[in-house]
Amino acid sequence: MPQEYRLILKHADQTGYTPDIECYLRHGGYEALRKALATTSRELPDGKKQSPQEVIRDEVLKSGLRGRGGAGFSCGLKWSFVDRRSGKPIYLICNADESEPGTFKDRQILHKDPHQLIEGMIISCWANDVKLAYIYVRGEFPQAARIINQALKEARAKGFLGKNILGTGVDLEIHLHRGAGAYICGEETGLIESLEGKRPYPRIKPPYFPAVLGLYMCPTIVNNVETLCAVRHIVSMGAGEYAKLGTVNNTGTRIISLSGDVKRPGYYEVEVGKATLGELIHHENFGQGLRPGRSIRAIIPGGSSSKVLKAGERFKLKRKGADGQMTTVEVDLLDLPYDFDSLQAAGTMSGSGAIIVLDDTRNPVDVLANVSEFYAHESCGQCTPCREGALWMSKALHRLTHGEGRKSDADYLLHIAQNIQGRTICAFGEAAAWPTLSFVKKFKAEFEARGAADEAHPGKPPASH
Amino acid sequence: MSATVTAENKPAPPPVERIKVKVDGREIEVPKTTPDWQGKPQATTMLQACAHAGVDVPHYCYHHKLPVAGNCRMCLVEFGTPVMDPATKKPALNEDGSPKIARSVLPYEPGTPRGAIACATPISPGMELYPGSPATAQMREAVLESLLINHPLDCTICDQAGECKLQEYSVEHGQAASRFVETKVHKPKAVDLGPRIVLDDERCILCTRCIRFTKDIVNDDALGIINRGSYNTIAAAPGRQFDNNYTLNTVDLCPVGALTSKDFRFKMRVWFLKETKSVCPGCATGCNIIIGSRENVIQRLEPRENDAVNGPWMCDSGRLDYKWVGASNRLKEVLVGGKPSTWQTALSEIGSRLVTAAPGSVAIVGSARLSTEELFLLKQLARKFDAITDVVEHLGEADRLLVHAEKAPNYSGARITGLAYTEAGINLPRIRAGIETGSIKSLVVVGEDLVAAGFSSDLLGRLSLLVVSDIVPTPTTSIAHYVLPGCAYAEKRGTFINAKGRVQKFMKAVEPPGTARPEWEFLHELVHQVTGGNGYSTIEGLFNLLARELAPLAGLEWSRLGDTGVTVTL
């Protein structure tokens, strides 16, 4: 039976659990840090010696942990890219700019269990020789910022932060920085620019890969809140135990934000891949299904920028059978295991783990107009295709939803979106283009019908924009 | 003995490793590294490799002397990289033995080609670039379409018309019709950005060249972008004017008609301008310039790129300091005793009076605004009469970028020719004293107002012969026995030698007013007349002669100076 597996959110919602350090310590807090700091160097079978920090980094790599921010990239690999020979300081930044529409998981941690994040950060910083780290909190999270600042103060007072942490000679300072309210600050190089006090224009890569030329042109690690919390558990449990959670190549737990047309929207921590999309929507442990008489029209599976999935779609997945042979199975949309690889195989992504359910009362034209308006508003405007294309799509969709549509607008929208994806400085181009590409392609009849209806009734007063 | 150091005999830099790439199927070998905007070697980019192959990659935001921004996306180019055989770790081969190439595609949509921005993407051995492919053409077309949807398309009244990259690339890479049926974004028009610059935000394509220039070149972080997305707008920092001494370079840098010069806007369609290569006479830096003129009137000055002097920049004060050339008060005729006369009369009278002068009774004051050829002729005149000589010093403020403290273009020429001894002006007190004591009776002044330089009119009145050449009336010309109307730099040819020893020629853009003549012409006649010797009546011959006679210029010839000059050791 699919059910929650609460690892990161184990205590968060327990009665009486408070965000202060005393409560955290009573629940075994900072034990993982002590364990990490007590790590001894080890000799590998090939005779090479690993320093205690390398041991931790190796554990994180072996745990299979994939970034929880959206891209799902291996955390251990990301750490391995860090330029450790530059002679420059290495920075770590916690990306707490949770802004992807439909996503509300990091704020649970920030609000309810801030010390877990701080502990995860201290371990990660120590493992990467980081002496100065930042938590970049989205501007719209003022309460989270106050809670984290208070927690940082407590951690400092208890000797978990600052000079000579727990008498081990390790130094680390963590500062909190609040954004000013822009989605693009969640893009890691935009975040770095913002942290440097500049306009959050994402950097071109090459040459500005954060692992080499990040904050202040120094090697920098940017990790999501949930990812850093997972590090704490990997150290605590050991990589082997952690990797037993979830499924092959999709290890550990994930906090899923479920919203839209379900009876019980909310956040659910599950072992990655152990529940299907259908289970997350319908099962009594999760969304508990749709309202009476409604049926699913579409699912946005990984935050508003992920490509929409249409009810009834079937996908071919490769699976390893018991005999070790790879077989291809065809599954219905609702039978897709909710993990990184399955959603990618379905042509979309699990992104930030935000599932938005759209029932049959929702018109895809209106939904896309809403999503598109968001991306037009949040495009930073640095590079041409996104700056001009995002607003162009939004204006066309506004027309289409305000009685001035054309049947040809469907192809018009596809044309605009195709000229954005893959041509921009950062992945915002994809974020802006993918909803349009997927909605229009999968619901082309609806878009053309809306435009055709407008053309059949000309003379309506023009909608103002 | 030659002290000449030229670009040709500088020590050669260490050889740069070369790598092979293909551009549209043609294999070329290019240096692995190329100097970046600051001159530091960096991995050669796709754009630079294409340039080696003679292929222009269109671009807006990229500028070779600015940090790379990569924002316009106009230089997207489809490319391919050699496939490595995972087993052998060697390049995989096709059946015909050629290396297997993986064309760039979108990682999430393997059927769709992916471009890389040529301005910032380094090349690697065996890489194939496809600037001529249909996919590259489609990417360019799409970027142009995006740039134009909110553009006002007001070319008919735009100053940039004729030198606009939007126009040029639209012809080369754009499409004839627009699909756009929405309302355009409207932004501020005719924004007063500073004392010399007007901004039309609707024309702006947000390439940020102006922002990067003023921040990274001028060190004045005066410009930025406000608002978001399609509403992005260039603006000066709150409460600030964009008013440093280099603002007009942003007008040159602006690839479109967004930034215009208050001095030049609405004055002239640029295709009517005659372009003349010249050198700014404003200070001893000697920035290379282009004089834009039409029908004998200078319309604008623009910097001309010369890495040995000014790069692609010039200061605003130099750029705007041209109106005196066409001023209405210019001296237009020869005056003898205050009355209009002819060159022949004046020169023969001056010649015969000088020839009879007692040895040591003649002094000559030239100007660092004169060409090297003119200073050389004055020195020849001085040698004949054993005259004491000097030029007047004009000092002012310098800055860290281009502006030199010496406010005339040819102090080095004055020193090399010997008209000035070391520091300009150190002989002037002796000349003054000589006039006072009566030992100096004849004074030839070319290009300076001695009254402004501390010689009183009364003192100058004691001279038995005062010959003054200038281009405008001054207190000194008003008391001269002979007034010879000269030429502005833009009305003649010659060379200036800048503070670092760069010998640079300047060419004639416009005709002088009235009967004014280039100084070197009438000085040559005078020298010929008083010395009896023959000389060269062309500027080329004159330069080659002085190059033979002046040690620091040994080996130089006019024809070898090129457009950007040669550096000599001073």
GROMACS .gro file of N, CA, C and O in nm, chain B residues 6 15 42 54 79 100 104 124 171 234 280 310 368 378 391 408 434 436 456 477 567:
model
   84
  471THR      N    1   5.946   4.948  -3.452
  471THR     CA    2   5.820   4.942  -3.523
  471THR      C    3   5.747   4.814  -3.485
  471THR      O    4   5.804   4.725  -3.422
  480PRO      N    5   5.486   3.128  -2.976
  480PRO     CA    6   5.388   3.074  -3.070
  480PRO      C    7   5.269   3.012  -2.996
  480PRO      O    8   5.285   2.951  -2.891
  507GLN      N    9   4.268   3.379  -2.418
  507GLN     CA   10   4.157   3.293  -2.375
  507GLN      C   11   4.131   3.195  -2.488
  507GLN      O   12   4.170   3.220  -2.602
  519GLY      N   13   3.698   3.354  -4.262
  519GLY     CA   14   3.638   3.457  -4.346
  519GLY      C   15   3.487   3.460  -4.340
  519GLY      O   16   3.422   3.514  -4.428
  544PHE      N   17   2.652   2.345  -3.441
  544PHE     CA   18   2.788   2.290  -3.443
  544PHE      C   19   2.784   2.140  -3.421
  544PHE      O   20   2.679   2.081  -3.392
  565LYS      N   21   3.365   1.065  -3.697
  565LYS     CA   22   3.220   1.070  -3.673
  565LYS      C   23   3.189   1.197  -3.592
  565LYS      O   24   3.255   1.224  -3.493
  569SER      N   25   2.502   1.912  -3.277
  569SER     CA   26   2.442   1.958  -3.152
  569SER      C   27   2.290   1.952  -3.161
  569SER      O   28   2.231   2.000  -3.258
  589SER      N   29   3.699   2.337  -2.986
  589SER     CA   30   3.782   2.225  -2.943
  589SER      C   31   3.828   2.152  -3.069
  589SER      O   32   3.765   2.165  -3.175
  636VAL      N   33   1.816   4.256  -4.361
  636VAL     CA   34   1.834   4.231  -4.504
  636VAL      C   35   1.899   4.093  -4.524
  636VAL      O   36   1.855   4.013  -4.605
  699ILE      N   37   1.678   5.069  -2.033
  699ILE     CA   38   1.808   5.124  -1.992
  699ILE      C   39   1.784   5.257  -1.922
  699ILE      O   40   1.700   5.336  -1.966
  745CYS      N   41   4.286   6.310  -3.377
  745CYS     CA   42   4.231   6.416  -3.293
  745CYS      C   43   4.344   6.507  -3.244
  745CYS      O   44   4.443   6.460  -3.190
  775ASN      N   45   4.427   5.443  -2.900
  775ASN     CA   46   4.300   5.471  -2.835
  775ASN      C   47   4.204   5.354  -2.834
  775ASN      O   48   4.090   5.367  -2.790
  833ALA      N   49   5.267   7.326  -3.089
  833ALA     CA   50   5.253   7.180  -3.089
  833ALA      C   51   5.125   7.136  -3.159
  833ALA      O   52   5.095   7.018  -3.166
  843LEU      N   53   5.999   7.500  -3.980
  843LEU     CA   54   6.030   7.614  -3.892
  843LEU      C   55   6.171   7.600  -3.837
  843LEU      O   56   6.244   7.697  -3.822
  856VAL      N   57   5.799   7.630  -2.852
  856VAL     CA   58   5.654   7.621  -2.871
  856VAL      C   59   5.589   7.654  -2.738
  856VAL      O   60   5.653   7.646  -2.633
  873ALA      N   61   4.787   6.953  -2.679
  873ALA     CA   62   4.812   6.971  -2.822
  873ALA      C   63   4.868   6.839  -2.873
  873ALA      O   64   4.924   6.762  -2.795
  899GLY      N   65   6.478   8.897  -2.472
  899GLY     CA   66   6.548   8.943  -2.593
  899GLY      C   67   6.474   9.058  -2.659
  899GLY      O   68   6.537   9.153  -2.709
  901GLU      N   69   6.275   9.260  -2.498
  901GLU     CA   70   6.287   9.373  -2.405
  901GLU      C   71   6.420   9.444  -2.424
  901GLU      O   72   6.426   9.568  -2.428
  921SER      N   73   5.313   9.087  -2.367
  921SER     CA   74   5.217   9.197  -2.376
  921SER      C   75   5.219   9.256  -2.517
  921SER      O   76   5.317   9.244  -2.590
  942THR      N   77   4.763   8.851  -3.374
  942THR     CA   78   4.750   8.882  -3.517
  942THR      C   79   4.714   9.029  -3.537
  942THR      O   80   4.750   9.089  -3.638
 1032THR      N   81   5.522   5.335  -3.410
 1032THR     CA   82   5.577   5.389  -3.285
 1032THR      C   83   5.729   5.398  -3.293
 1032THR      O   84   5.795   5.303  -3.335
   0.00000   0.00000   0.00000
